Each structure stands twice: as C-alpha cells, then as structure tokens.
Short mmCIF file of C-alpha atoms in Angstrom, two decimals:
data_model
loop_
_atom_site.label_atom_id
_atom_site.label_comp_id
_atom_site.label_asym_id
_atom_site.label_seq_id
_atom_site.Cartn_x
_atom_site.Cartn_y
_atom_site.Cartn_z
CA UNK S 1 0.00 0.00 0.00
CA UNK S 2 2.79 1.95 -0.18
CA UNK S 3 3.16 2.97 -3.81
CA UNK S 4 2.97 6.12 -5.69
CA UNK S 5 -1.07 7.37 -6.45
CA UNK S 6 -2.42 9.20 -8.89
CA UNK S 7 -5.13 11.22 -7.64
CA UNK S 8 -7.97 9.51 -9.28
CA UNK S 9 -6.29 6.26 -6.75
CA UNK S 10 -6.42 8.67 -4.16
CA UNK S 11 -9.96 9.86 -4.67
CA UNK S 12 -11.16 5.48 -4.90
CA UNK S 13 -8.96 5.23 -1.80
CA UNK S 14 -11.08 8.03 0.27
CA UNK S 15 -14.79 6.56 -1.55
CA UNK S 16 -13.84 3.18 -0.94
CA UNK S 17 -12.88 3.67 3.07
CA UNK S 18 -15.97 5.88 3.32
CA UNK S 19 -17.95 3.63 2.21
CA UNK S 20 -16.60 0.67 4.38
CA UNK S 21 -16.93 3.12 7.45
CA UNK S 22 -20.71 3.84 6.90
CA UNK S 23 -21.22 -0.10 7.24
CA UNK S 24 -19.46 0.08 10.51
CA UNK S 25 -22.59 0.97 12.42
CA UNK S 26 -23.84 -1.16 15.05
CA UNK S 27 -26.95 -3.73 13.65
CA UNK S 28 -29.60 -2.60 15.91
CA UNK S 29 -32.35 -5.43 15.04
CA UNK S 30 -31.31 -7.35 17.91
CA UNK S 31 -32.63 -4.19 20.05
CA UNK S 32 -35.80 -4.24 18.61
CA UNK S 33 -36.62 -7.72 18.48
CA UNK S 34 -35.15 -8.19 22.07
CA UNK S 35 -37.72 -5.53 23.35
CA UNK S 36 -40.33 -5.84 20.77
CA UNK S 37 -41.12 -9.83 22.13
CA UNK S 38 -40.71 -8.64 25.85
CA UNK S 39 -43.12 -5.63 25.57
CA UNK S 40 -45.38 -7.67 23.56
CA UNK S 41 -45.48 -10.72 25.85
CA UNK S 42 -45.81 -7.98 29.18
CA UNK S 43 -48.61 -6.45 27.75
CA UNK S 44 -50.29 -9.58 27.22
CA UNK S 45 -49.78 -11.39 30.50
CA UNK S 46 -50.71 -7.59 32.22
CA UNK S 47 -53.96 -7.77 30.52
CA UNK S 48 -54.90 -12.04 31.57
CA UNK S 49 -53.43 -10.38 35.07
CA UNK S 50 -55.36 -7.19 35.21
CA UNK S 51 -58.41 -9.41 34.15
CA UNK S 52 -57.92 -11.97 36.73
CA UNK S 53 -57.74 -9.44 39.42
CA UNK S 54 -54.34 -10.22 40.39
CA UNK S 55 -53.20 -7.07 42.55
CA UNK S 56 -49.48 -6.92 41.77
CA UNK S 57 -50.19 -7.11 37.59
CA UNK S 58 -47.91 -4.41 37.39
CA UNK S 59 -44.78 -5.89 38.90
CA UNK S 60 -44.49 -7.58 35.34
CA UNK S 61 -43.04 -4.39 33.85
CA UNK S 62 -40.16 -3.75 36.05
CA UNK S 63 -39.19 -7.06 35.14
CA UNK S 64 -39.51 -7.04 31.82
CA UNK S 65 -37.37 -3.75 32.14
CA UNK S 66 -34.49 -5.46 34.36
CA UNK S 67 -34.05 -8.40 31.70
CA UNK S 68 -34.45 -5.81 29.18
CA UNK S 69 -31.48 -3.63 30.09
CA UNK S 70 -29.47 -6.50 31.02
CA UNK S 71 -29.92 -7.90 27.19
CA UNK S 72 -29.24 -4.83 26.17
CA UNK S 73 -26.10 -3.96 28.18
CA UNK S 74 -24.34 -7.16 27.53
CA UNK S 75 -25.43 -7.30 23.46
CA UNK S 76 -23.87 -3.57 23.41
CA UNK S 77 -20.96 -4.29 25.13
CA UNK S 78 -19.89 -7.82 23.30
CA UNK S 79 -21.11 -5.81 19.74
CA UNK S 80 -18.78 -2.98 20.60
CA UNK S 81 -15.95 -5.05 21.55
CA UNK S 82 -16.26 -7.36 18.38
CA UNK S 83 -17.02 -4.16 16.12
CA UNK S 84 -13.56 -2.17 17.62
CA UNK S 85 -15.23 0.61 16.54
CA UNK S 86 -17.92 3.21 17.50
CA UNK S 87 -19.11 5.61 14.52
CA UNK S 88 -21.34 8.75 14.91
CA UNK S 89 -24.31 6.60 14.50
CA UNK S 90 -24.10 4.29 17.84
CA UNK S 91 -23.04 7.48 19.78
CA UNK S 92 -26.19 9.64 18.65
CA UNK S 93 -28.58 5.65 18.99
CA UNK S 94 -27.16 5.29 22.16
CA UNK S 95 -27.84 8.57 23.90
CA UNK S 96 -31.22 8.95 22.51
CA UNK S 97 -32.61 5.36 23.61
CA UNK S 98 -30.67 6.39 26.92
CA UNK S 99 -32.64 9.80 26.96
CA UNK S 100 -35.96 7.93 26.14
CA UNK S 101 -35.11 5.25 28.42
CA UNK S 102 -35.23 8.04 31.50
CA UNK S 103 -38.04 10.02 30.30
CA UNK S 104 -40.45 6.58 30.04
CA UNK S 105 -39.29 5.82 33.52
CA UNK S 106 -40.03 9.14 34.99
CA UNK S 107 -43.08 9.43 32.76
CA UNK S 108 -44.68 6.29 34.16
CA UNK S 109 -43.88 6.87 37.86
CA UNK S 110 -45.34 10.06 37.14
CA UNK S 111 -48.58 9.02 35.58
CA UNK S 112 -48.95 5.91 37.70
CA UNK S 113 -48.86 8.41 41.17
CA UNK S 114 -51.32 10.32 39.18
CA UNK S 115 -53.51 7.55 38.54
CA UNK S 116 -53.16 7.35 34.84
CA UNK S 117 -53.48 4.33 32.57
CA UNK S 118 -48.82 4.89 31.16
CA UNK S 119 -50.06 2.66 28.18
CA UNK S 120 -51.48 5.03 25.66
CA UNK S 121 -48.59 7.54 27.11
CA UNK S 122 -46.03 5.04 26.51
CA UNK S 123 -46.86 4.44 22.97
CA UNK S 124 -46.87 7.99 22.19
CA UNK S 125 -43.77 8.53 23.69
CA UNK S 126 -41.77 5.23 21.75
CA UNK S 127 -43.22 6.64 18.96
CA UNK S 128 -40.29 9.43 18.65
CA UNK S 129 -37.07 7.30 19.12
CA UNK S 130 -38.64 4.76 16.85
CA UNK S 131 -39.64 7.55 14.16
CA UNK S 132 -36.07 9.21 14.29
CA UNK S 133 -33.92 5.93 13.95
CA UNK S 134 -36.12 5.42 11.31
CA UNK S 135 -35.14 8.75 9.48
CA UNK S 136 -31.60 8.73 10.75
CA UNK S 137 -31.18 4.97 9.13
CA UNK S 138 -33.25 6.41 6.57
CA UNK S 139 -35.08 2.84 6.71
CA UNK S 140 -38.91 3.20 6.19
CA UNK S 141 -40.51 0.33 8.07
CA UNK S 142 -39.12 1.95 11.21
CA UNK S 143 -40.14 5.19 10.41
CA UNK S 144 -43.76 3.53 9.58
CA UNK S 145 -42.92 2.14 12.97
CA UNK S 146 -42.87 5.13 14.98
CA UNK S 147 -46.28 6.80 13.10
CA UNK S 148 -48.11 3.33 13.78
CA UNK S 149 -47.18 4.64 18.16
CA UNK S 150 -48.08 7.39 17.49
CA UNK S 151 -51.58 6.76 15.94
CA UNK S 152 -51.94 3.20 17.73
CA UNK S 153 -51.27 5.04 21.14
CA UNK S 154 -54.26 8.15 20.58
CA UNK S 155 -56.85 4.83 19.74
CA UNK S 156 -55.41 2.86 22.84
CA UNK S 157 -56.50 6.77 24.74
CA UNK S 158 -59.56 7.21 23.26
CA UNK S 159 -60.95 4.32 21.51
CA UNK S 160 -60.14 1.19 23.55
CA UNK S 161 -59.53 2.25 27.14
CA UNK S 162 -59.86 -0.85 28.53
CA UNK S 163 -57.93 -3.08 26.53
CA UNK S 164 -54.73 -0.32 26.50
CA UNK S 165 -52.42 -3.21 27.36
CA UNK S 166 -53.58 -5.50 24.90
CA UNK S 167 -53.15 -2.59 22.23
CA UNK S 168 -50.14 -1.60 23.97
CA UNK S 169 -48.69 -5.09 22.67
CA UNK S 170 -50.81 -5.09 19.26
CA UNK S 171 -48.51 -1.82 18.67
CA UNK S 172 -44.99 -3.11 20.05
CA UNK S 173 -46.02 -5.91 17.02
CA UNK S 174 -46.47 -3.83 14.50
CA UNK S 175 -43.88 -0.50 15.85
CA UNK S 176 -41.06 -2.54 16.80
CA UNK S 177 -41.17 -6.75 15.65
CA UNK S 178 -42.39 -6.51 12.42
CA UNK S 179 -39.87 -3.68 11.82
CA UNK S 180 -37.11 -5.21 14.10
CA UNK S 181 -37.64 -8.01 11.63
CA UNK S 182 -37.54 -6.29 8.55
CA UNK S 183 -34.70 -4.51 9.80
CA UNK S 184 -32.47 -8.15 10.42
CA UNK S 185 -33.15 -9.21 7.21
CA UNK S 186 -31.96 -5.94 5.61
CA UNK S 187 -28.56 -5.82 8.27
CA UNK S 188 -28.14 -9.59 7.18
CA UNK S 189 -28.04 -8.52 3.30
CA UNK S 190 -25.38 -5.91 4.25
CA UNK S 191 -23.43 -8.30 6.12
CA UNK S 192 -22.98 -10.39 3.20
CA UNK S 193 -22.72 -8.16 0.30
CA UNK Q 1 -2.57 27.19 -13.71
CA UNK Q 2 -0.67 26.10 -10.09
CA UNK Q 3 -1.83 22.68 -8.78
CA UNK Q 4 -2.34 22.91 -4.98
CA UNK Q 5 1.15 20.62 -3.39
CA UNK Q 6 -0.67 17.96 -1.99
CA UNK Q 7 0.47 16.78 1.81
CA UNK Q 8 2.87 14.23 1.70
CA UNK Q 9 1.62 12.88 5.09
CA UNK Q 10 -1.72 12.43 3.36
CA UNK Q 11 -0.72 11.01 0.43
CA UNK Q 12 0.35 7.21 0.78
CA UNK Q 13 -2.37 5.29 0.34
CA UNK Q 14 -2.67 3.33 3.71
CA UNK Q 15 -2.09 6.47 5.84
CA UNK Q 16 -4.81 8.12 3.31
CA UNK Q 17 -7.09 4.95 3.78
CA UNK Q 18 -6.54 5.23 7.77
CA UNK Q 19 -7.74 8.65 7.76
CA UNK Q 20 -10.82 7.96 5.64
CA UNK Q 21 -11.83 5.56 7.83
CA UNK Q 22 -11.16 7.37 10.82
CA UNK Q 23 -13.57 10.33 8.93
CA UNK Q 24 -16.17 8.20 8.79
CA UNK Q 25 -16.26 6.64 12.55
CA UNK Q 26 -15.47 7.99 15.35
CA UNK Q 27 -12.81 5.95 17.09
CA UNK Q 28 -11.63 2.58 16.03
CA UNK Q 29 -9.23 -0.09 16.99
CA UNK Q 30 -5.96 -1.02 15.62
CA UNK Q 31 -7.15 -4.22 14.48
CA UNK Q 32 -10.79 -2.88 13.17
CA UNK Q 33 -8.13 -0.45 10.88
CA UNK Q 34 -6.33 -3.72 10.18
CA UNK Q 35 -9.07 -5.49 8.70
CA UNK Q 36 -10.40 -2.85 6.92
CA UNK Q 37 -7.42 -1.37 5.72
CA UNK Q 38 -5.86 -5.02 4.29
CA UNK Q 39 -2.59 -4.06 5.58
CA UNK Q 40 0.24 -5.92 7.83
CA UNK Q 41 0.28 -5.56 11.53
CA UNK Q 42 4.16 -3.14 11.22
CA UNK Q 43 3.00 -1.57 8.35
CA UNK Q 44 -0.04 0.02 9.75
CA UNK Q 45 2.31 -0.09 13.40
CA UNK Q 46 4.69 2.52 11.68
CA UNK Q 47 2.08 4.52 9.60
CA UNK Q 48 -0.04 5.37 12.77
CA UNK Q 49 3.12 6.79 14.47
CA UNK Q 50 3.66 8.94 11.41
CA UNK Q 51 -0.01 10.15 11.59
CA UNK Q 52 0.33 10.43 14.89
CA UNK Q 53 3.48 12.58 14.74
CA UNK Q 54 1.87 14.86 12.53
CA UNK Q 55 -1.31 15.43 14.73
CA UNK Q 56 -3.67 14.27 12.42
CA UNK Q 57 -4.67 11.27 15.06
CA UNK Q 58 -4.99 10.85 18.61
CA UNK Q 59 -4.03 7.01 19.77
CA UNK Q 60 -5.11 5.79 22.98
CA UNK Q 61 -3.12 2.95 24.46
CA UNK Q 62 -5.40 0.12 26.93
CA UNK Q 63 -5.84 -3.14 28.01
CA UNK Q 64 -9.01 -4.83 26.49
CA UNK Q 65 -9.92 -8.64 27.84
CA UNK Q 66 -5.90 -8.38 29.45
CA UNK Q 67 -4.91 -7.59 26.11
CA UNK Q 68 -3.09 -4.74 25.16
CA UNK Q 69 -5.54 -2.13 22.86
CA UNK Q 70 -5.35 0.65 20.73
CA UNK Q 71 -7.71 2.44 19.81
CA UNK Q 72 -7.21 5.90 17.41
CA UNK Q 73 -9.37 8.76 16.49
CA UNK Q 74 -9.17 11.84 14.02
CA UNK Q 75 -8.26 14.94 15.74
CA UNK Q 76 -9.13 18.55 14.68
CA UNK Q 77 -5.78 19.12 12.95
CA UNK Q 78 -6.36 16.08 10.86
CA UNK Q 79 -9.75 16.85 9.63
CA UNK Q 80 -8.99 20.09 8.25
CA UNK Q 81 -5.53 18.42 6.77
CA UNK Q 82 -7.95 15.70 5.01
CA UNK Q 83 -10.40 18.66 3.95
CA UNK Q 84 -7.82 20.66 2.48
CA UNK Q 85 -6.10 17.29 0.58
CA UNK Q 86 -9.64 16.06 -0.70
CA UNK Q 87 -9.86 19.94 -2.42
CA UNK Q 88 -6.64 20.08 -3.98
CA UNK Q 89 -7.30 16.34 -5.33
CA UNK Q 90 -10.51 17.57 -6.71
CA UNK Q 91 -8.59 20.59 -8.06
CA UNK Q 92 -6.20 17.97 -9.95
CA UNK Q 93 -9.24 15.38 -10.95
CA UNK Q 94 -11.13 18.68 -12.54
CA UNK Q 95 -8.63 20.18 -14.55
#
C-alpha cells in the first residue's frame, strides 16, 4: 500500500474507506426484536393479570425492564468489543434510547402516582425514538414504525380504554417486531454483500 | 494554472485509507483499521506513528480482555488536513 497514487487512486482510496466506514454501524435489530417480544409478551400477560384481578399485575413491567437492560447492556458491550469501533451513528442511537429510556421511567412513575393508565402515554412517547432511527437509518418500516405509536397510542386513549395493554402489545407488534424483523433481514443482506 | 502541493503525510495510500476511515467513525481499533485497511500488523504499526506525529490522530493505548488495545481517532488538525487534501485532489481530478 505503499506505492505512488495518482489522484484519481487517491480519490477510490477516500470513496472506498468511506464507504466501508458507513457499514461500521452497530446492527440494531437485535434491540428491537429483544424488546419488541418482551413488551409484547408484558402487555399480554398484564392484561390475563389485570383481568384476573391479580393485585401486583404491574410488577411484570419492572421485570420485563431489568431483563431488558441487562440484554441490552451485555449485546452492546460484546457488539462494541467485536465491532472495535464506535461511529457517529451508535453514539447519537445510544444517547437517545438512553434519553428515552429516562423520560419513560419518569413518565410512568409520574402518571402511575397520578392515577393514569402509562399505556397510551407510553406508545406515544416510543413513537419518537422509533420515528427518528427510522429517518436517521433512513429505513422506512421503522419510520412507519414510529407513526403506527403514534396513531396506535391516541386509539389505545380514546378508543379502547380498557384493553390499553392488549393494544399496547398489538402496537410493540407492529412499531417494533415486524420492523425489528424487517430490519435483520436488511442488516443480514449488508453483512454479506 | 498552479496545482495545490498535496500533503505528503496524506498522500500514501494506507495512511490516506486510515484517515478515511477514521472520517467516517469515530474511534476505532488497531485491528478494526487492520481489517479494513488489508494491511500488515508493522505496516499500519509505523504509519499510525507517522499520523500520529503529525497530529492528524490521537491514539489511545489500553488493556481490552488483558490484552493490550489501541484504539485511534481523528483529531481537529487532521480533519482540516484531510479537507484541504480532498480539495486540492478535486482541483487535480477537474482540470
């Protein structure tokens, strides 16, 4: 690599390193799909819970939080470590599911002290990490993603009050799997092109 | 017409390829730039010390798994040297 370039070499040199850099980004489908199946499956066993007049119904989302953030942790650690690299990208992901992270905790101790239903709140709020990795990954089924919260979580409000967890997992379906799927089957193709 | 001198630190093609990478992320490892770069392990050993020399990247020295890592980044300085050598190759390309 050491030779003499002509500046047409040097130009490919700078495209083709560019290029290799943008693919450098962290796959985030793992992320979705990890959270996607646990918010799904809480809002389903909250609803048989809530409907079976178990007091403590709740307790499921903590728990589905803890397991959540100890996927996550671990999966972003052993990615990073195996990547050697961290790109613009996974610094601006990180802090913004780290910013939305604190806001949905705060927000549902909040509405929960208030004596609000969080679910139709929740949605609304997952709705605007969702819709900006969308745009900043410029990949449309997340971006479709983050309008289906938004919409899905006004209906859970005002439509279907008392099915809001049910709903609440209808939309983690369609705002985060189904994207979250899409999403490893489009990182796989990069992989191996 | 003058041709802009191009900077010699910039232009060898694995210390050019380093600092395209390093453009494009924000810090990687020497053996991420290994991979991507195709080069050998003294090679890329003694073209980071020139970059480094110059300013143009900062290299961070740690242990990783009890390993020893390092890890480099594109500093300020070489930013603006890689903006000014990707304008005076376009100024060579367009003429």
């Amino acid at each position: 690599m050491d030779q003499e370039m002509t500046p047409a070499q040097s130009m490919e040199v700078i495209h083709r390193m560019i290029a290799e850099a943008k693919q450098s980004a962290q796959r985030a489908n793992f992320y979705f799909l990890l959270w996607g199946v646990l918010c799904a499956l809480s809002g389903a066993i909250d609803h048989v819970l809530l409907r079976q007049g178990v007091a403590l119904h709740w307790l499921v989302w903590p728990g589905m939080g803890l397991i959540g953030a100890i996927g996550s942790s671990l999966h972003g650690a052993r990615e990073g470590h195996r990547k050697g690299v961290m790109t613009m990208m996974d610094r601006v992901q990180m802090w913004l599911w780290s910013g939305f992270a604190i806001t949905l905790v705060l927000l549902i101790i909040l509405l929960v002290a208030k004596g609000l239903d969080p679910n139709p709140f929740v949605l609304v709020l997952t709705g605007m990490p969702t819709f900006i990795t969308g745009m900043l990954m410029r990949f449309r089924p997340l971006m479709i993603g983050g309008l289906l919260f938004w919409v899905i979580g006004l209906t859970a409000a005002f439509v279907f009050p008392g099915y809001s967890s049910l709903i609440f997992s209808a939309g983690i379906v369609v705002g985060y799997i189904i994207p979250g799927l899409m999403l490893k089957r489009h990182e796989d193709g990069l992989r191996t092109t | 017409m003058a041709f802009a001198p191009l900077d010699p630190i910039l232009h060898n093609q694995l210390r050019l390829a380093v600092v395209s990478l390093l453009v494009g992320v924000e810090r990687a490892d020497f053996n991420y730039l290994l991979e991507h770069t195709g080069a050998t392990r003294g090679n890329l050993s003694t073209q980071l010390t020139r970059l480094k020399e110059a300013g143009y990247i900062s290299v961070k020295k740690s242990f990783k798994d009890n390993y020893p890592n390092t890890s480099c980044a594109l500093t300020a300085k070489g930013l603006k040297a890689f903006e000014t050598y990707v304008g005076a190759i376009k100024g060579y390309l367009d003429t």
